[in-house]
PDB file of C-alpha atoms and ligand atoms in Angstrom:
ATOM      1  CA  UNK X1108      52.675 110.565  43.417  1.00 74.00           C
ATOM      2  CA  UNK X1109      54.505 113.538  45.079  1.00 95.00           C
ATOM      3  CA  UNK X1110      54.245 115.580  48.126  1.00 98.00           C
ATOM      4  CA  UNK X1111      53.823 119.348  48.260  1.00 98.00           C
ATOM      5  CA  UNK X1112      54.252 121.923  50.796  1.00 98.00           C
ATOM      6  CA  UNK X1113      52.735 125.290  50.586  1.00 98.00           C
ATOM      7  CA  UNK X1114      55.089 127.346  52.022  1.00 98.00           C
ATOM      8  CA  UNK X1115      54.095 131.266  53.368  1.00 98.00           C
ATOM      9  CA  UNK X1116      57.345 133.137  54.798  1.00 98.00           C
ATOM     10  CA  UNK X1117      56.213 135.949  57.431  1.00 98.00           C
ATOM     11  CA  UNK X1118      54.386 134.012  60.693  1.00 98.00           C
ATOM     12  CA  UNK X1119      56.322 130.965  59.305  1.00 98.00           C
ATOM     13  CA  UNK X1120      59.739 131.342  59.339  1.00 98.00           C
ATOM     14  CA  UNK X1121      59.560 134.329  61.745  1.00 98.00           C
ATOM     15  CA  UNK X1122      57.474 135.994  64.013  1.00 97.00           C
ATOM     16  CA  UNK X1123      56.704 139.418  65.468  1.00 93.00           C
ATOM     17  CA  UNK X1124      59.496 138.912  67.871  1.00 94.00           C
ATOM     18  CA  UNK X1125      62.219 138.331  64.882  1.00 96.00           C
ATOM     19  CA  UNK X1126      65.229 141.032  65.352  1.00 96.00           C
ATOM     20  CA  UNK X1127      66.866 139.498  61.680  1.00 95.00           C
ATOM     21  CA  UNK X1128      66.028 142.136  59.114  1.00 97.00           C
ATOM     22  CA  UNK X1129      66.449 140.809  55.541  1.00 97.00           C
ATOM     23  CA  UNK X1130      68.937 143.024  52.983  1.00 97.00           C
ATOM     24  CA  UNK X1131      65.917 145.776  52.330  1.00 96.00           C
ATOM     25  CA  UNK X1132      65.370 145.933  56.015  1.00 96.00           C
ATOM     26  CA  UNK X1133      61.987 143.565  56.117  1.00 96.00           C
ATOM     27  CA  UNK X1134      61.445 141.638  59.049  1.00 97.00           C
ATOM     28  CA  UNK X1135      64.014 138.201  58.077  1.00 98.00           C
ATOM     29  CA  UNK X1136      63.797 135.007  58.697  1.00 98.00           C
ATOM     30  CA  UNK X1137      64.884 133.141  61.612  1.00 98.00           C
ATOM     31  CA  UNK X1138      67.420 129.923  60.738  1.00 98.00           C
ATOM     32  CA  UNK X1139      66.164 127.810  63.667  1.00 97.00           C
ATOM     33  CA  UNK X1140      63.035 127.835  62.246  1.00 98.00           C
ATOM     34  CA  UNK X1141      64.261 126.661  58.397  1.00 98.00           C
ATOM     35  CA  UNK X1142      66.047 124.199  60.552  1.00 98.00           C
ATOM     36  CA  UNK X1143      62.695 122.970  61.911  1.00 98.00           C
ATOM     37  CA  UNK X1144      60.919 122.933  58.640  1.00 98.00           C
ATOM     38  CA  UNK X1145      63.769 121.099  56.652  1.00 98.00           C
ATOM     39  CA  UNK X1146      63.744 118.472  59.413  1.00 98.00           C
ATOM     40  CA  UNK X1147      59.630 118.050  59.205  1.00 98.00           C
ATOM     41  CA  UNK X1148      60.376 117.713  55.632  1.00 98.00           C
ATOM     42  CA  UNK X1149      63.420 115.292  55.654  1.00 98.00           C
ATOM     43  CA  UNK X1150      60.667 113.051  58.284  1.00 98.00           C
ATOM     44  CA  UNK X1151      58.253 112.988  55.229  1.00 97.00           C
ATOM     45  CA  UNK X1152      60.102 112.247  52.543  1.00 96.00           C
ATOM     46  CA  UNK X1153      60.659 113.907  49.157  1.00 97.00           C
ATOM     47  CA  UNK X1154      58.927 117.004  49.359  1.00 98.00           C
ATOM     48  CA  UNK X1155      58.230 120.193  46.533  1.00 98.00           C
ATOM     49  CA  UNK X1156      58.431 123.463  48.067  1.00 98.00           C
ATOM     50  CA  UNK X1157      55.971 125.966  46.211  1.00 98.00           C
ATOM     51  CA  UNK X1158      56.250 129.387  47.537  1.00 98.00           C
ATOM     52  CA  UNK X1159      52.695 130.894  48.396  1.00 98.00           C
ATOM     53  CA  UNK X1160      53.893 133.647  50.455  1.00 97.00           C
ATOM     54  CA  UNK X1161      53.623 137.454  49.134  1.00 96.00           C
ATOM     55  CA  UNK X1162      57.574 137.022  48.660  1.00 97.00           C
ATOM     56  CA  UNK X1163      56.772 135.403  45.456  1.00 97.00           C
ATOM     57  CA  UNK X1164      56.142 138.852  44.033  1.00 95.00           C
ATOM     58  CA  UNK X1165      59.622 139.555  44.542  1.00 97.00           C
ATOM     59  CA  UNK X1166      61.920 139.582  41.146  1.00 97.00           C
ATOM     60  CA  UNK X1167      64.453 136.943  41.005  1.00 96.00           C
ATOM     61  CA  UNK X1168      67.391 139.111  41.317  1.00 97.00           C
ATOM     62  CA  UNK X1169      65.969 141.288  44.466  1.00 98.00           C
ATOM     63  CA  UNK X1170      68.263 141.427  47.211  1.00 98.00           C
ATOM     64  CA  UNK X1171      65.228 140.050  49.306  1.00 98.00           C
ATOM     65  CA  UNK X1172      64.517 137.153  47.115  1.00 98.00           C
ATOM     66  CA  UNK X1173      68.207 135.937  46.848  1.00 98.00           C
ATOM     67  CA  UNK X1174      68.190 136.244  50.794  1.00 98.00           C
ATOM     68  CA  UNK X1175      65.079 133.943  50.970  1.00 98.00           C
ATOM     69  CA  UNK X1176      66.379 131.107  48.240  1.00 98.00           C
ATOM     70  CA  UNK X1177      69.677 131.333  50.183  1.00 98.00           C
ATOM     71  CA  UNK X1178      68.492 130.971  53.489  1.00 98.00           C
ATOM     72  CA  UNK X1179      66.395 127.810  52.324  1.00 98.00           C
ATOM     73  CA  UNK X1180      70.027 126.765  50.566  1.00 98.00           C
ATOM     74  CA  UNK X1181      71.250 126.477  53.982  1.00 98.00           C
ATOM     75  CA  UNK X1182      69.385 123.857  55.230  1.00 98.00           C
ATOM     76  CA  UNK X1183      69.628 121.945  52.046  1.00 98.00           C
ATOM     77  CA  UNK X1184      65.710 123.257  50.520  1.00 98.00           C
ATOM     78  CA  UNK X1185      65.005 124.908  47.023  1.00 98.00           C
ATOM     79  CA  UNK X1186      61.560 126.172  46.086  1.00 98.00           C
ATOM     80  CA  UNK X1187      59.738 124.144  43.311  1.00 98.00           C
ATOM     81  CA  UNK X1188      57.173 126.224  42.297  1.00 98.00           C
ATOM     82  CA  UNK X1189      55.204 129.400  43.505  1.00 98.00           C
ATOM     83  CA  UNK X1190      51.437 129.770  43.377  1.00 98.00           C
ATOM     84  CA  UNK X1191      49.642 133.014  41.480  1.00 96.00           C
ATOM     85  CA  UNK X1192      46.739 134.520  43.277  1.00 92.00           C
ATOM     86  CA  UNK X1193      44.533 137.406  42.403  1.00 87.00           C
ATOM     87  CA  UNK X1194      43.500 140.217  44.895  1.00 85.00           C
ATOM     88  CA  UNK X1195      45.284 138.272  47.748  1.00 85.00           C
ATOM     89  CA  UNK X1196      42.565 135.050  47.145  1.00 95.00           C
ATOM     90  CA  UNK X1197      45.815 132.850  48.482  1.00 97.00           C
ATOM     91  CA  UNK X1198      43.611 129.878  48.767  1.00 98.00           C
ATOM     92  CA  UNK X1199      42.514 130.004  44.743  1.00 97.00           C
ATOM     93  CA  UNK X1200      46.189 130.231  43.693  1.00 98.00           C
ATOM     94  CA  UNK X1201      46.689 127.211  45.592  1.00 98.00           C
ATOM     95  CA  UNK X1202      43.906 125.140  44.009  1.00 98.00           C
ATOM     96  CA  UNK X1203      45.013 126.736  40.140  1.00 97.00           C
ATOM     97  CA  UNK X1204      48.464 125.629  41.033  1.00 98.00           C
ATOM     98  CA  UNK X1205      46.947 121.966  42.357  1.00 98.00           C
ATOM     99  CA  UNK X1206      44.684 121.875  39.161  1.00 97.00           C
ATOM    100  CA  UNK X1207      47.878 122.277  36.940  1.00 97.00           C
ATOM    101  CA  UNK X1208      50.040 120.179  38.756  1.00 97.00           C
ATOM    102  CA  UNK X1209      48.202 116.652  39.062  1.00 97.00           C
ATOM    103  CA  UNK X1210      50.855 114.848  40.052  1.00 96.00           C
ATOM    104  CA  UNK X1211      50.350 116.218  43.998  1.00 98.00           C
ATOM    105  CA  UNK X1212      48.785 113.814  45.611  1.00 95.00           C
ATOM    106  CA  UNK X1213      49.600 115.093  49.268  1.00 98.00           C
ATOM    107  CA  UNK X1214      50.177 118.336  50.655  1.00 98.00           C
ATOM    108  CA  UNK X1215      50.397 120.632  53.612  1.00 98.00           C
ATOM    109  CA  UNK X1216      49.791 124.304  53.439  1.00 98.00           C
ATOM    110  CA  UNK X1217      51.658 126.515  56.102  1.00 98.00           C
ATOM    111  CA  UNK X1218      50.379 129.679  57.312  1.00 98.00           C
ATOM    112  CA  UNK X1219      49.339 132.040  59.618  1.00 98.00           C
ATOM    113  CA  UNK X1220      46.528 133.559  58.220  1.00 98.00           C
ATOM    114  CA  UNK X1221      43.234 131.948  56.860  1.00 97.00           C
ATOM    115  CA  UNK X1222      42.586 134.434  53.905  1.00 97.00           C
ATOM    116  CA  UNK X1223      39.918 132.450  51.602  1.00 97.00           C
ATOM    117  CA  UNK X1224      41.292 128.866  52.660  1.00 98.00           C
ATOM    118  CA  UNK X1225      37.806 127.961  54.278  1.00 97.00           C
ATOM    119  CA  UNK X1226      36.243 128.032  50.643  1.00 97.00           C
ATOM    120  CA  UNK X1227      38.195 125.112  49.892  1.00 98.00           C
ATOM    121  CA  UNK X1228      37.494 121.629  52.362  1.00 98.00           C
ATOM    122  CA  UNK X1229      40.721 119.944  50.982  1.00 98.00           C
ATOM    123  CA  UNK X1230      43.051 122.963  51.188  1.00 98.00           C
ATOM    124  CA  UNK X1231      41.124 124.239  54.797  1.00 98.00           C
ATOM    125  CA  UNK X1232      42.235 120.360  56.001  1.00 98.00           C
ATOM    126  CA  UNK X1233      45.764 120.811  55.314  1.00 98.00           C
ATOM    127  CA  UNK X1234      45.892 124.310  56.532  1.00 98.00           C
ATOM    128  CA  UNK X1235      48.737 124.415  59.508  1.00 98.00           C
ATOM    129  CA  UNK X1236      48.132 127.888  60.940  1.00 98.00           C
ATOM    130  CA  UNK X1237      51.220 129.094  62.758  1.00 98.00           C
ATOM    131  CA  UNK X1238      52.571 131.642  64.968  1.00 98.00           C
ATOM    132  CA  UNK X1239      56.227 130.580  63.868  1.00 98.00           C
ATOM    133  CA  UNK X1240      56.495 127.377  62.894  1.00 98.00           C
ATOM    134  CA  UNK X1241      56.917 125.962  66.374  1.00 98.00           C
ATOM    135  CA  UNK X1242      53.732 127.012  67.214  1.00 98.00           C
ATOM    136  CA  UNK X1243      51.262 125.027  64.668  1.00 98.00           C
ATOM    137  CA  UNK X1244      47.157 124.191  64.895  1.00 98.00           C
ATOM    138  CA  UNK X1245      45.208 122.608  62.540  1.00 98.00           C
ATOM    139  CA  UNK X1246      42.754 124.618  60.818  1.00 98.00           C
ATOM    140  CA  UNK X1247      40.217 121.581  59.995  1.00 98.00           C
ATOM    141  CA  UNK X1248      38.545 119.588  62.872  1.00 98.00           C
ATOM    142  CA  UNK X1249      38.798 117.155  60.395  1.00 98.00           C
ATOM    143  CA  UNK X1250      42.849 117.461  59.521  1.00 98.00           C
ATOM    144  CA  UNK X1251      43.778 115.090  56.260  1.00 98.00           C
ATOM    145  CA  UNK X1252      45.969 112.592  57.628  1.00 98.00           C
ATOM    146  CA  UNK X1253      49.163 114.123  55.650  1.00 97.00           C
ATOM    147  CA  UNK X1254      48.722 117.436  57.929  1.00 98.00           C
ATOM    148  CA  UNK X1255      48.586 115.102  60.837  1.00 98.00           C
ATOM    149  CA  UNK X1256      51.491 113.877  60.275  1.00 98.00           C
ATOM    150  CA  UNK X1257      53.278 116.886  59.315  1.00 98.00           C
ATOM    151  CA  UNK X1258      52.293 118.271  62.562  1.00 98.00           C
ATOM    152  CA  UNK X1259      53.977 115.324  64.405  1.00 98.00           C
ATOM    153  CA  UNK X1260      56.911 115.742  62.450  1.00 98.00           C
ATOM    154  CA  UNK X1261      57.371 119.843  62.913  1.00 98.00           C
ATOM    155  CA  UNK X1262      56.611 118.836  67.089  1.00 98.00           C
ATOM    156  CA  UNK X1263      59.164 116.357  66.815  1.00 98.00           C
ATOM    157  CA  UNK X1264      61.981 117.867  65.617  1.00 97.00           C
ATOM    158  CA  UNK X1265      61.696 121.516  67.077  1.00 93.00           C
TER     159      UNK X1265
HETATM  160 MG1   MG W2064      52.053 135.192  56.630  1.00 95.71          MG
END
């Protein structure tokens, strides 16, 4: 049994208003809002990271990659896992990466865009669409009860 959060990067842990630019001069991430997401996590309990985000197409050793990992290092986070999607179909390299890892149970998906999440009920009712982290909605009428209480959790601590 294990708990899994989805993680994107840009509209997650920053925002159109984020001045940070990350070592290639990308828009960066903002520490208050790692800060927010390791203390939703810490709520929850043991949690695996898995990077969904289009940073996951970054090489290991890019400057931009090592900012990212470092920047999760901070607030005591490491990334588990990263999904693999095909023509930006975000929500299908979710489910492969579900399909081959069984032992998720629970999980949360965090992003700010809805790319083909719909086409998948149990992924669409853990979808947390954000405008920064802060700023979180359910996707789902129906939320599963795991995004509800993720949701508490980011409220609470940011
Ligand atoms: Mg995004």
């Amino acid at each position: 049994m294990s708990f899994a959060v989805f993680l994107d990067v840009d509209g997650v842990l920053n925002s159109r208003t984020t001045c940070e630019r990350t070592p290639d001069y990308h828009v960066g991430i903002d520490d208050l809002r790692v800060a927010v997401l390791a203390g939703a996590i810490k709520k929850y309990g043991p949690t695996e990271i898995v990077l969904s985000s289009d940073w996951k197409e970054l090489r290991p050793e890019a400057d931009d990659y090592v900012y990212l990992i470092s920047k999760l290092a901070k607030y005591g986070l490491e990334l588990a896992g990263k999904t693999t999607d095909h023509y930006n179909n975000r929500g299908e390299g979710i489910q492969y990466y579900l399909e081959s890892h069984p032992e998720i149970d629970e999980y949360v998906v965090l992003d700010d865009n809805e790319f083909d999440f719909r086409d998948y009920p149990n992924i669409w009712e853990r979808l947390l669409l954000t405008n920064g982290i802060e700023r979180v909605k359910f996707a789902s009428k129906t939320p599963a009860i795991e995004a509800i209480l993720f949701m508490d959790y980011i409220k609470e601590v940011s």
